[in-house]
Amino acid sequence: MVEGVETAVLAGGCAWVMQQLLRHPEGVISTRAGFMGGKNDDPTEENNVGHAEVVEVTFDPARISYRGLLEVFFQVHRPDLDEGIVGSQYRSEVFCTTPDQQRAAKDMLRDVDASDHWPGRTVTKISEATVFWAMGPGDQDYFQRFPRDCTPPFPRQDD
């Protein structure tokens, strides 16, 4: 690991979308889409027994704190949707790489619940990070490579 940087692993729905949303905060160095938290090795979209789609975020804690990154995370996804609604692969989960991250995540969940921003309580799980399985090259930086895939199905003004 590079000195002076940290890694966060966050699951909040489709990894393609989450990667695009989590790459922009000041202090984020890089992101990778992948899988974590399941039972099989080398998971894929079709074979990911218990894995969540995740984004591994490498960040500079001098420029954005872990708490700051969690604040962005909880603004860009629905932490109140359970696995029965969105499916296990797209669940909300924070995979902590250190005890400090686990404490910060628990504090953040308390604050999110206390905010009454979501209609129900958050269902976000907090877990210890396990093996990160990167998605293939075709799944990395998807929306940067194919920006029209995330636009509405009607003609753009410049067409």
Coordinates of N, CA and C in Angstrom, one line a residue:
M1 N 0.8 -1.2 0.0 CA 0.0 0.0 0.0 C 0.9 1.2 0.0
V2 N 0.5 2.3 -0.7 CA 1.2 3.5 -0.8 C 1.1 4.3 0.5
E3 N 2.2 4.8 1.0 CA 2.1 5.6 2.2 C 1.3 6.8 2.1
G4 N 0.5 7.1 3.1 CA -0.3 8.3 3.1 C -1.7 8.2 2.5
V5 N -2.0 7.0 2.0 CA -3.3 6.8 1.4 C -4.1 5.7 2.1
E6 N -5.4 5.7 2.0 CA -6.2 4.7 2.6 C -7.1 4.1 1.6
T7 N -7.7 3.0 1.9 CA -8.6 2.3 1.0 C -10.0 2.2 1.7
A8 N -11.0 2.5 1.0 CA -12.4 2.2 1.5 C -13.1 1.3 0.5
V9 N -13.9 0.4 1.0 CA -14.7 -0.5 0.1 C -16.2 -0.3 0.5
L10 N -16.9 0.2 -0.5 CA -18.3 0.5 -0.3 C -19.2 -0.1 -1.3
A11 N -20.4 -0.7 -0.9 CA -21.4 -1.3 -1.7 C -22.7 -0.5 -1.6
G12 N -23.2 0.0 -2.7 CA -24.4 0.8 -2.7 C -25.2 0.7 -3.9
G13 N -25.3 -0.5 -4.5 CA -26.0 -0.7 -5.7 C -25.0 -1.1 -6.8
C14 N -25.4 -0.8 -8.0 CA -24.6 -1.1 -9.2 C -23.2 -0.5 -9.1
A15 N -22.2 -1.3 -9.2 CA -20.8 -0.9 -9.1 C -20.5 0.1 -10.2
W16 N -21.0 0.0 -11.4 CA -20.7 0.9 -12.4 C -21.2 2.3 -12.0
V17 N -22.4 2.4 -11.5 CA -22.9 3.7 -11.1 C -22.1 4.3 -9.9
M18 N -21.9 3.4 -8.9 CA -21.2 3.9 -7.7 C -19.8 4.3 -8.0
Q19 N -19.1 3.6 -8.9 CA -17.8 4.0 -9.2 C -17.8 5.4 -9.8
Q20 N -18.7 5.7 -10.7 CA -18.8 7.0 -11.3 C -19.1 8.1 -10.2
L21 N -20.0 7.8 -9.3 CA -20.3 8.8 -8.2 C -19.2 9.0 -7.2
L22 N -18.5 8.0 -6.9 CA -17.4 8.1 -5.9 C -16.1 8.5 -6.4
R23 N -15.9 8.7 -7.7 CA -14.6 9.1 -8.2 C -14.4 10.6 -8.1
H24 N -15.4 11.4 -7.9 CA -15.3 12.8 -8.0 C -14.9 13.6 -6.8
P25 N -15.2 13.2 -5.6 CA -14.8 14.0 -4.4 C -13.3 14.3 -4.4
E26 N -13.0 15.6 -4.1 CA -11.6 16.0 -3.9 C -10.9 15.0 -2.9
G27 N -9.8 14.5 -3.3 CA -9.0 13.6 -2.4 C -9.1 12.2 -2.8
V28 N -10.1 11.8 -3.7 CA -10.2 10.5 -4.2 C -9.1 10.3 -5.3
I29 N -8.2 9.3 -5.1 CA -7.1 9.1 -6.0 C -7.5 8.1 -7.1
S30 N -8.2 7.0 -6.8 CA -8.6 6.0 -7.8 C -9.8 5.2 -7.3
T31 N -10.5 4.6 -8.2 CA -11.6 3.7 -7.8 C -11.5 2.4 -8.7
R32 N -12.0 1.3 -8.2 CA -12.1 0.1 -9.0 C -13.4 -0.6 -8.6
A33 N -14.1 -1.1 -9.6 CA -15.3 -1.8 -9.4 C -15.0 -3.3 -9.1
G34 N -15.7 -3.9 -8.2 CA -15.5 -5.3 -8.0 C -16.5 -6.0 -7.1
F35 N -16.2 -7.1 -6.5 CA -17.1 -7.8 -5.6 C -16.4 -8.1 -4.3
M36 N -17.2 -8.2 -3.2 CA -16.7 -8.6 -1.9 C -17.8 -9.2 -1.1
G37 N -17.4 -10.0 -0.1 CA -18.4 -10.4 0.9 C -19.1 -11.7 0.6
G38 N -18.7 -12.4 -0.4 CA -19.4 -13.7 -0.8 C -18.6 -14.9 -0.5
K39 N -19.1 -16.0 -1.1 CA -18.5 -17.3 -0.8 C -17.6 -17.9 -1.8
N40 N -17.7 -17.4 -3.1 CA -16.9 -18.1 -4.1 C -15.8 -17.2 -4.6
D41 N -14.7 -17.9 -5.1 CA -13.6 -17.2 -5.6 C -13.9 -16.7 -7.1
D42 N -13.2 -15.6 -7.5 CA -13.4 -15.1 -8.8 C -14.9 -14.9 -9.2
P43 N -15.6 -14.2 -8.4 CA -17.0 -14.0 -8.8 C -17.2 -13.2 -10.1
T44 N -18.3 -13.4 -10.7 CA -18.7 -12.7 -11.9 C -20.2 -12.2 -11.7
E45 N -20.6 -11.4 -12.7 CA -22.0 -10.9 -12.6 C -23.0 -12.1 -12.5
E46 N -22.7 -13.2 -13.2 CA -23.6 -14.4 -13.2 C -23.4 -15.3 -12.0
N47 N -22.2 -15.3 -11.5 CA -21.8 -16.3 -10.4 C -21.1 -15.6 -9.3
N48 N -21.9 -15.0 -8.4 CA -21.3 -14.2 -7.3 C -21.9 -14.6 -5.9
V49 N -21.9 -15.8 -5.6 CA -22.6 -16.3 -4.4 C -22.4 -15.5 -3.2
G50 N -23.4 -14.7 -2.9 CA -23.3 -13.8 -1.7 C -22.5 -12.6 -1.8
H51 N -21.8 -12.3 -2.9 CA -21.0 -11.1 -3.0 C -21.9 -9.9 -3.3
A52 N -21.4 -8.8 -2.9 CA -22.0 -7.5 -3.2 C -21.1 -6.8 -4.3
E53 N -21.7 -6.1 -5.2 CA -20.9 -5.2 -6.1 C -20.4 -4.1 -5.2
V54 N -19.1 -3.8 -5.3 CA -18.5 -2.8 -4.5 C -17.6 -1.9 -5.3
V55 N -17.2 -0.8 -4.7 CA -16.2 0.1 -5.3 C -15.1 0.2 -4.2
E56 N -13.9 -0.1 -4.7 CA -12.7 0.1 -3.8 C -12.2 1.5 -4.1
V57 N -12.2 2.4 -3.1 CA -11.8 3.8 -3.3 C -10.5 4.0 -2.6
T58 N -9.5 4.4 -3.3 CA -8.2 4.8 -2.7 C -8.2 6.3 -2.6
F59 N -8.0 6.8 -1.4 CA -8.1 8.2 -1.1 C -7.0 8.8 -0.2
D60 N -6.8 10.1 -0.3 CA -5.8 10.8 0.5 C -6.5 11.3 1.7
P61 N -6.3 10.8 2.9 CA -7.0 11.2 4.1 C -6.7 12.7 4.5
A62 N -5.6 13.2 4.0 CA -5.3 14.6 4.2 C -6.2 15.5 3.4
R63 N -6.8 15.0 2.4 CA -7.7 15.8 1.5 C -9.2 15.5 1.7
I64 N -9.5 14.2 2.0 CA -10.9 13.8 2.4 C -10.8 12.8 3.4
S65 N -11.5 13.0 4.5 CA -11.5 12.0 5.6 C -12.3 10.8 5.2
Y66 N -12.2 9.7 5.9 CA -13.0 8.6 5.7 C -14.5 9.0 6.0
R67 N -14.7 9.7 7.1 CA -16.0 10.2 7.4 C -16.6 11.0 6.2
G68 N -15.8 11.9 5.6 CA -16.2 12.7 4.5 C -16.6 11.8 3.3
L69 N -15.8 10.7 3.1 CA -16.2 9.8 2.0 C -17.5 9.1 2.3
L70 N -17.7 8.7 3.6 CA -19.0 8.1 3.9 C -20.1 9.1 3.7
E71 N -19.9 10.3 4.0 CA -21.0 11.3 3.8 C -21.4 11.4 2.3
V72 N -20.4 11.3 1.4 CA -20.7 11.3 0.0 C -21.5 10.0 -0.3
F73 N -21.0 8.9 0.2 CA -21.6 7.6 0.0 C -23.1 7.6 0.4
F74 N -23.4 8.1 1.5 CA -24.8 8.1 2.0 C -25.6 9.1 1.3
Q75 N -25.0 10.0 0.6 CA -25.8 11.0 -0.2 C -26.1 10.4 -1.6
V76 N -25.4 9.4 -2.1 CA -25.5 9.0 -3.5 C -26.2 7.6 -3.6
H77 N -26.6 7.0 -2.5 CA -27.3 5.8 -2.7 C -28.4 5.7 -1.6
R78 N -29.3 4.7 -1.8 CA -30.4 4.5 -0.9 C -30.1 3.5 0.2
P79 N -29.7 3.9 1.4 CA -29.3 2.9 2.4 C -30.5 2.3 3.2
D80 N -31.7 2.7 2.7 CA -32.9 2.1 3.4 C -33.5 1.0 2.6
L81 N -32.9 0.6 1.4 CA -33.5 -0.4 0.6 C -32.8 -1.8 1.0
D82 N -33.6 -2.7 1.4 CA -33.0 -4.0 1.8 C -32.8 -4.9 0.7
E83 N -32.1 -6.0 1.0 CA -31.8 -7.0 -0.1 C -33.0 -7.6 -0.8
G84 N -34.1 -7.7 -0.1 CA -35.4 -8.2 -0.7 C -35.9 -7.3 -1.8
I85 N -35.6 -6.0 -1.7 CA -36.0 -5.0 -2.7 C -35.1 -4.9 -3.8
V86 N -33.8 -4.8 -3.5 CA -32.8 -4.6 -4.6 C -31.9 -5.8 -4.9
G87 N -32.0 -6.8 -4.1 CA -31.2 -8.0 -4.3 C -29.9 -7.9 -3.6
S88 N -29.4 -9.1 -3.2 CA -28.2 -9.2 -2.3 C -27.0 -8.6 -3.0
Q89 N -26.8 -8.7 -4.3 CA -25.7 -8.2 -5.0 C -25.6 -6.7 -5.0
Y90 N -26.8 -6.1 -4.8 CA -26.8 -4.6 -4.9 C -27.1 -4.0 -3.5
R91 N -26.8 -4.7 -2.4 CA -27.1 -4.3 -1.1 C -26.2 -3.1 -0.7
S92 N -26.6 -2.5 0.4 CA -25.8 -1.4 1.0 C -24.9 -2.0 2.1
E93 N -23.6 -1.8 1.9 CA -22.7 -2.4 2.9 C -21.4 -1.6 2.9
V94 N -20.8 -1.4 4.1 CA -19.5 -0.8 4.3 C -18.6 -1.8 4.7
F95 N -17.5 -2.1 3.9 CA -16.5 -3.1 4.3 C -15.3 -2.4 4.9
C96 N -15.1 -2.5 6.1 CA -14.1 -1.7 6.8 C -12.7 -2.4 6.8
T97 N -11.7 -1.6 6.5 CA -10.3 -2.2 6.4 C -9.5 -2.0 7.7
T98 N -10.1 -1.2 8.7 CA -9.4 -0.9 9.9 C -10.4 -0.8 11.0
P99 N -10.0 -0.9 12.3 CA -11.0 -0.7 13.4 C -11.4 0.8 13.4
D100 N -10.6 1.7 13.0 CA -11.0 3.1 13.0 C -12.1 3.3 11.9
Q101 N -12.0 2.7 10.8 CA -13.1 2.7 9.8 C -14.4 2.2 10.4
Q102 N -14.3 1.1 11.1 CA -15.5 0.5 11.7 C -16.2 1.4 12.7
R103 N -15.4 2.1 13.5 CA -16.0 3.0 14.5 C -16.6 4.2 13.7
A104 N -15.9 4.7 12.7 CA -16.5 5.8 11.9 C -17.8 5.4 11.2
A105 N -17.8 4.2 10.7 CA -19.0 3.7 10.0 C -20.2 3.6 10.9
K106 N -19.9 3.0 12.1 CA -21.0 2.9 13.1 C -21.5 4.3 13.5
D107 N -20.6 5.2 13.7 CA -21.0 6.6 14.1 C -21.8 7.2 12.9
M108 N -21.4 7.0 11.7 CA -22.1 7.6 10.6 C -23.5 7.0 10.4
L109 N -23.6 5.7 10.7 CA -25.0 5.1 10.6 C -25.9 5.6 11.6
R110 N -25.4 5.9 12.8 CA -26.2 6.5 13.9 C -26.7 7.9 13.4
D111 N -25.8 8.6 12.8 CA -26.1 10.0 12.4 C -27.1 10.0 11.2
V112 N -26.9 9.0 10.3 CA -27.9 8.9 9.2 C -29.2 8.6 9.7
D113 N -29.3 7.6 10.6 CA -30.6 7.2 11.2 C -31.3 8.4 11.9
A114 N -30.5 9.1 12.7 CA -31.0 10.3 13.5 C -31.4 11.4 12.6
S115 N -30.9 11.5 11.3 CA -31.3 12.6 10.4 C -32.7 12.5 9.9
D116 N -33.3 11.3 10.0 CA -34.7 11.1 9.4 C -34.8 11.5 8.0
H117 N -33.7 11.4 7.2 CA -33.6 11.7 5.8 C -34.3 10.7 5.0
W118 N -34.2 9.4 5.4 CA -34.7 8.3 4.7 C -36.1 7.9 5.4
P119 N -37.0 7.3 4.6 CA -38.3 7.0 5.1 C -38.2 5.9 6.3
G120 N -37.2 5.0 6.2 CA -37.1 4.0 7.2 C -35.7 4.1 7.8
R121 N -35.4 3.1 8.6 CA -34.0 3.0 9.1 C -33.1 2.5 8.1
T122 N -31.8 2.8 8.1 CA -30.9 2.3 7.2 C -30.7 0.8 7.4
V123 N -30.5 0.1 6.4 CA -30.2 -1.3 6.5 C -28.8 -1.6 6.1
T124 N -28.0 -0.6 6.0 CA -26.6 -0.8 5.6 C -25.9 -1.7 6.6
K125 N -25.2 -2.7 6.1 CA -24.4 -3.5 7.0 C -23.0 -2.9 7.1
I126 N -22.3 -3.2 8.2 CA -20.9 -2.9 8.4 C -20.2 -4.2 8.7
S127 N -19.2 -4.5 7.8 CA -18.5 -5.7 7.8 C -17.0 -5.5 7.7
E128 N -16.3 -6.5 8.1 CA -14.8 -6.4 7.9 C -14.5 -6.7 6.4
A129 N -13.6 -6.0 5.9 CA -13.3 -6.2 4.5 C -12.6 -7.6 4.3
T130 N -13.0 -8.2 3.2 CA -12.4 -9.5 2.9 C -11.6 -9.4 1.6
V131 N -11.5 -10.4 0.8 CA -10.8 -10.3 -0.5 C -11.6 -9.5 -1.4
F132 N -10.9 -8.5 -2.1 CA -11.5 -7.7 -3.1 C -11.3 -8.4 -4.5
W133 N -12.4 -8.7 -5.2 CA -12.3 -9.3 -6.5 C -12.6 -8.3 -7.5
A134 N -11.6 -7.8 -8.2 CA -11.9 -6.8 -9.3 C -12.7 -7.3 -10.4
M135 N -13.6 -6.5 -10.9 CA -14.4 -6.9 -12.1 C -13.4 -6.8 -13.3
G136 N -13.7 -7.3 -14.4 CA -12.9 -7.3 -15.5 C -12.7 -5.9 -16.1
P137 N -11.8 -5.8 -17.1 CA -11.5 -4.5 -17.7 C -12.7 -3.8 -18.3
G138 N -13.6 -4.7 -18.9 CA -14.8 -4.1 -19.5 C -15.8 -3.5 -18.5
D139 N -15.7 -3.8 -17.2 CA -16.5 -3.2 -16.2 C -15.9 -2.0 -15.5
Q140 N -14.6 -1.8 -15.7 CA -14.0 -0.7 -15.0 C -14.3 0.6 -15.8
D141 N -14.6 1.7 -15.0 CA -14.8 3.0 -15.6 C -15.8 3.0 -16.7
Y142 N -16.9 2.2 -16.5 CA -17.8 2.0 -17.5 C -18.5 3.2 -18.0
F143 N -19.0 4.1 -17.1 CA -19.7 5.3 -17.6 C -18.8 6.3 -18.1
Q144 N -17.5 6.3 -17.8 CA -16.6 7.2 -18.5 C -16.4 6.8 -19.9
R145 N -16.4 5.5 -20.2 CA -16.2 5.0 -21.5 C -17.4 5.0 -22.4
F146 N -18.6 4.8 -21.7 CA -19.9 4.8 -22.4 C -20.9 5.7 -21.8
P147 N -20.6 7.0 -21.9 CA -21.5 8.0 -21.2 C -23.0 7.9 -21.7
R148 N -23.2 7.6 -22.9 CA -24.6 7.5 -23.4 C -25.4 6.4 -22.8
D149 N -24.7 5.4 -22.2 CA -25.5 4.3 -21.6 C -26.2 4.8 -20.3
C150 N -25.9 6.0 -19.8 CA -26.6 6.4 -18.6 C -27.4 7.6 -18.9
T151 N -27.7 7.9 -20.2 CA -28.6 9.0 -20.5 C -30.0 8.5 -20.8
P152 N -31.0 9.3 -20.7 CA -32.4 8.9 -20.9 C -32.6 8.5 -22.4
P153 N -33.6 7.6 -22.7 CA -33.7 7.1 -24.0 C -34.5 8.1 -25.0
F154 N -34.1 9.4 -25.0 CA -34.6 10.3 -25.9 C -33.5 11.1 -26.5
P155 N -33.7 11.7 -27.7 CA -32.6 12.4 -28.3 C -32.0 13.5 -27.5
R156 N -30.7 13.6 -27.5 CA -30.0 14.8 -26.8 C -30.2 16.0 -27.7
Q157 N -30.1 17.2 -27.1 CA -30.2 18.4 -27.8 C -29.2 18.6 -28.9
D158 N -28.0 18.0 -28.7 CA -26.9 18.2 -29.7 C -27.0 17.2 -30.8
D159 N -28.0 16.3 -30.8 CA -28.0 15.3 -31.9 C -28.7 15.8 -33.1

